[in-house]
XYZ file of C-alpha atoms in Angstrom:
264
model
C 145.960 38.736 134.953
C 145.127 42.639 134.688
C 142.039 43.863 135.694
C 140.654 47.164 134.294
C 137.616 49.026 135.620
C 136.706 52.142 134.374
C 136.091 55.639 136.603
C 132.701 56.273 135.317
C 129.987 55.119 132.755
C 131.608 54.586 129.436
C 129.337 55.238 126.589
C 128.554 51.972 124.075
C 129.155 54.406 120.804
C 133.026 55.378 122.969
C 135.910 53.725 121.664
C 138.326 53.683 124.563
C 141.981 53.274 124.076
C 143.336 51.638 127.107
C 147.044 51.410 127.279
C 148.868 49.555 129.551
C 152.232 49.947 130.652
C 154.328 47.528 133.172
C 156.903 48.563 134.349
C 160.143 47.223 136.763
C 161.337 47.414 139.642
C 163.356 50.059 138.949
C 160.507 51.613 136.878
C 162.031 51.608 133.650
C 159.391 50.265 130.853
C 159.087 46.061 131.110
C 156.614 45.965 128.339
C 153.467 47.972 126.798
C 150.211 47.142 125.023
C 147.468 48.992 124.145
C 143.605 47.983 122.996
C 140.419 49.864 122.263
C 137.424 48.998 123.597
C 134.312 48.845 121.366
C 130.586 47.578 121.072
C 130.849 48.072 117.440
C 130.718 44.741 115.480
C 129.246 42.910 118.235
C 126.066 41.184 117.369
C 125.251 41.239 121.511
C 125.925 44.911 121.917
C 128.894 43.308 123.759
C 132.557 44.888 124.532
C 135.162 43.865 121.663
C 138.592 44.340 122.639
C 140.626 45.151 119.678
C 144.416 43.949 120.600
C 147.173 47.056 119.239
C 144.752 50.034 119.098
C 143.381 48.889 115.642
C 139.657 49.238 114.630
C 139.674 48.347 111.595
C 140.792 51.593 110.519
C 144.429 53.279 111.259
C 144.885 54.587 114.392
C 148.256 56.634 113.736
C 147.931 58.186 117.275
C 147.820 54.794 118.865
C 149.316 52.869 116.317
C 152.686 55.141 116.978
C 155.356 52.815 119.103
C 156.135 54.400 122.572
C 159.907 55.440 122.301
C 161.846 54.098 125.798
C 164.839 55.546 127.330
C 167.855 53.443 126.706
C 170.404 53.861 129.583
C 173.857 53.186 128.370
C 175.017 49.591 129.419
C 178.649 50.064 128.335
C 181.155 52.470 129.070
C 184.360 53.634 127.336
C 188.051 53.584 129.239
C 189.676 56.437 131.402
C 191.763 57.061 128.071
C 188.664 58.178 125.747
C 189.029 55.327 123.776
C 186.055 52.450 123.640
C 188.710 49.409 122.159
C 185.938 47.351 120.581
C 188.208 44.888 119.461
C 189.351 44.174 123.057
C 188.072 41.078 124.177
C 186.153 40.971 127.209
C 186.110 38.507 129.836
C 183.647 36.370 131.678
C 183.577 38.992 134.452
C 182.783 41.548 131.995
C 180.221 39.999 130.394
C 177.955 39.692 133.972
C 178.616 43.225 134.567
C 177.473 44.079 131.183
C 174.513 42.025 131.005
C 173.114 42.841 134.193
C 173.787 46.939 132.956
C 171.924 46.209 129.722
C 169.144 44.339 131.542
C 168.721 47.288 133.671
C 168.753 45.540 136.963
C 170.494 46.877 140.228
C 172.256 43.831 141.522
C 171.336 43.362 145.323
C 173.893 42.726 148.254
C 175.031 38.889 148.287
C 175.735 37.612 152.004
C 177.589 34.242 150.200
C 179.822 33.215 147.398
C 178.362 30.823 144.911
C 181.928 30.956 143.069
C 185.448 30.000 145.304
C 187.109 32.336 142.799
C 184.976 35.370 143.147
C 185.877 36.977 146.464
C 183.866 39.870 147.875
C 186.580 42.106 147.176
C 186.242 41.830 143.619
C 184.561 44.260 141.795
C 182.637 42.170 139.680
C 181.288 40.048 142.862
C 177.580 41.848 142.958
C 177.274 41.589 138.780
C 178.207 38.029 138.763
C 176.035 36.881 141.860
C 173.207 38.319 140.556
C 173.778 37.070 136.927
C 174.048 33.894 138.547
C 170.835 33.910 140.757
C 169.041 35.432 137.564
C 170.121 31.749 135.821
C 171.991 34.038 133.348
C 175.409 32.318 133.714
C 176.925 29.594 135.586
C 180.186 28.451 136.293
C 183.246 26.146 134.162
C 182.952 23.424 137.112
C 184.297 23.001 140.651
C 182.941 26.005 142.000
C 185.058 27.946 139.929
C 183.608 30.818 137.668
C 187.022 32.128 136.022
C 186.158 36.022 135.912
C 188.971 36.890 134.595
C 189.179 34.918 131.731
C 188.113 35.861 127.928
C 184.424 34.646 127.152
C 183.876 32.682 123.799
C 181.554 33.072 121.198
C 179.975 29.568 122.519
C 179.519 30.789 126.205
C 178.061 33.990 125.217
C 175.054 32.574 122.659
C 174.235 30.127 125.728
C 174.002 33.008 127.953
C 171.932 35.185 125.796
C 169.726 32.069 124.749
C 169.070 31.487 128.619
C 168.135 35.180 128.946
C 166.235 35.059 125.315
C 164.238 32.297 126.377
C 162.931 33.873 129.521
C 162.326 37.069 127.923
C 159.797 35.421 125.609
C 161.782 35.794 121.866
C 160.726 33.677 119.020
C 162.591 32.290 116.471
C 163.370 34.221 113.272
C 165.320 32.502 110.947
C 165.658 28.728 109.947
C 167.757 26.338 111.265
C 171.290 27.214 110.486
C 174.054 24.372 109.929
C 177.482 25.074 111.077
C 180.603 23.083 109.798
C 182.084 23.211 113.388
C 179.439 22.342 115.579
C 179.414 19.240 116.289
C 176.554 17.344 117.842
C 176.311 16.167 121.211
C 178.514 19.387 122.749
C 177.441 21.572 125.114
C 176.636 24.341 123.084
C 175.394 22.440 120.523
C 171.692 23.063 120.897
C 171.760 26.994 122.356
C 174.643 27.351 119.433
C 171.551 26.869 116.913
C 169.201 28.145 119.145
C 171.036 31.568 118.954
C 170.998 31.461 115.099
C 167.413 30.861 114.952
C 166.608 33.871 117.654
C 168.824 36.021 114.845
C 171.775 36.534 117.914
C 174.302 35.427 116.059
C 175.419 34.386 112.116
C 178.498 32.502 110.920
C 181.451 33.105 108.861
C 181.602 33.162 105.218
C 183.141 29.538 105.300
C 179.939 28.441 107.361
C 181.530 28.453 110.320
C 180.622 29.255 113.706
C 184.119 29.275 116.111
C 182.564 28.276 118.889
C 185.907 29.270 120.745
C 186.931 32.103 119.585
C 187.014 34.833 121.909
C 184.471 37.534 122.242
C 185.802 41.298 121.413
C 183.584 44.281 123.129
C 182.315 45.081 119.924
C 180.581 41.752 119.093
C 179.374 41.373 122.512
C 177.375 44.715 122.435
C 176.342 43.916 118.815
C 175.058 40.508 119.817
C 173.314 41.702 123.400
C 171.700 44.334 121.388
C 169.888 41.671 119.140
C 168.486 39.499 121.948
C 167.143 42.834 123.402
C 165.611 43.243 119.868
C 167.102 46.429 119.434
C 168.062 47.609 116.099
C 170.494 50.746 115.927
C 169.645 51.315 112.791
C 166.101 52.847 113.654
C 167.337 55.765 115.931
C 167.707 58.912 113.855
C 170.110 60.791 116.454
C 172.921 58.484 115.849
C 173.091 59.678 112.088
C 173.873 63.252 113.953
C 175.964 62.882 117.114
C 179.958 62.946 117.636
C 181.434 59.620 118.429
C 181.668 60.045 122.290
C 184.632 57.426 121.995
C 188.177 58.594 120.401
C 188.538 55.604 118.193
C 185.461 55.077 117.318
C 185.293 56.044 114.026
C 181.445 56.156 111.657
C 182.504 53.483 109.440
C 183.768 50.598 112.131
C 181.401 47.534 111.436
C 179.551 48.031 114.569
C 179.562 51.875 115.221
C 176.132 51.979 115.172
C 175.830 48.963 117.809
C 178.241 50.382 120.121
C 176.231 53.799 120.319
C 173.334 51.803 121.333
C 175.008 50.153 124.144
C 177.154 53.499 124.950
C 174.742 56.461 124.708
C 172.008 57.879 126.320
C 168.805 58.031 124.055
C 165.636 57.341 123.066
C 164.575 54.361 121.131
């Protein structure tokens, strides 16, 4: 719990706005709330605590959401160019999750994976993806960074990180004509629908195997961090930092989310 205590006598006709703000290790912004505290509309002259700075009335001051700095999880290559229909691989995708997550992976004495040598510049992103419970490996002891990630293994990622950040379902159970029951993916597969991570083809199909291109895995990372592109004004202004990157690519807007520095 969170205990508040006031400074000095706080008057029973005061409305006090307390916000709250937790934040990481790394202090970036975990999570926010704010409440006012009130004796109004207490028939014991008691404190009411009135959850998201409402009284009753509008608060606009309150009621405003707190815009956080979003540090880019995703870079271009050397060449300019962002390629975001490049697939990435299952090295990648640690590297990038752990960037988008905002967590500065620690030094790893051992090697969960016999494929992922020290040497390897993914090592710290998939260690600490792997002690997070984020990902795990394809059997053996083998974790396969270098090969392409499918759209299967990346909604069971993002469910496992979904899950422990606390998202609810948004949308209603979704059939698709290629999942099968009884598969490993199966349940996180429809689990990822319902979170709103991911939607099927036009033929109702999911392709559970099909591989993962940069574009869709910023795109679908954005949406489990419940961030919608959409809402931040700058983008409608700024030069595409990436060569070919052009305003009307499906996910433009996605990939400047993932790829610029801004507030949201």
């Amino acid at each position: 719990g969170i205990y508040v205590k006031a400074k000095e006598k706080i008057s029973e006709t005061d409305k006090v706005i307390v916000r709250i703000r937790i934040r990481d290790n790394d202090r970036s912004l975990y999570s926010s709330t704010n409440f006012i505290l009130s004796t109004e509309g207490t028939a014991s002259g008691g404190t009411a605590i009135v959850p998201g700075g409402k009284t009753g009335e509008e608060d606009s001051k309150t009621d405003k959401k707190e815009k956080v700095r979003h540090i880019p999880y995703v870079t271009g290559y050397p060449d300019g160019n962002f390629k975001a229909d490049k697939p990435i691989s299952r090295e990648e995708t640690a590297k990038m999750i752990i960037a988008a997550l905002e967590i500065v992976p620690k030094e790893h004495r051992f090697m969960s994976f016999n494929d992922v040598d020290r040497k390897l510049w993914s090592y710290k992103y998939i260690e600490e993806a792997k002690d997070k419970g984020y990902v795990k490996g394809v059997g053996n002891n083998i974790y396969a960074p270098k090969r392409d990630v499918t759209r299967a293994e990346l909604a069971v990622i993002l469910v496992r990180i979904g899950k422990m950040r606390g998202l609810v379902s948004k949308n209603e159970d979704i059939i698709f004509s290629d999942i099968e029951k009884g598969k490993w993916y199966t349940e996180d597969v429809i689990a990822a629908s319902k979170f709103g991570l991911v939607k099927g083809y036009t033929d109702k199909s999911f392709k559970p195997n099909k591989k993962v291109s940069r574009a869709e895995a910023v795109t679908m990372i954005n949406r489990m961090l419940e961030r919608d592109p959409h809402e931040v004004l700058e983008f409608k202004n700024i030069k595409s930092p990436f060569k070919d990157l052009k305003g009307n690519y499906y996910a433009y807007y996605d990939i400047l989310e993932a790829g610029v520095l801004h507030m949201h």
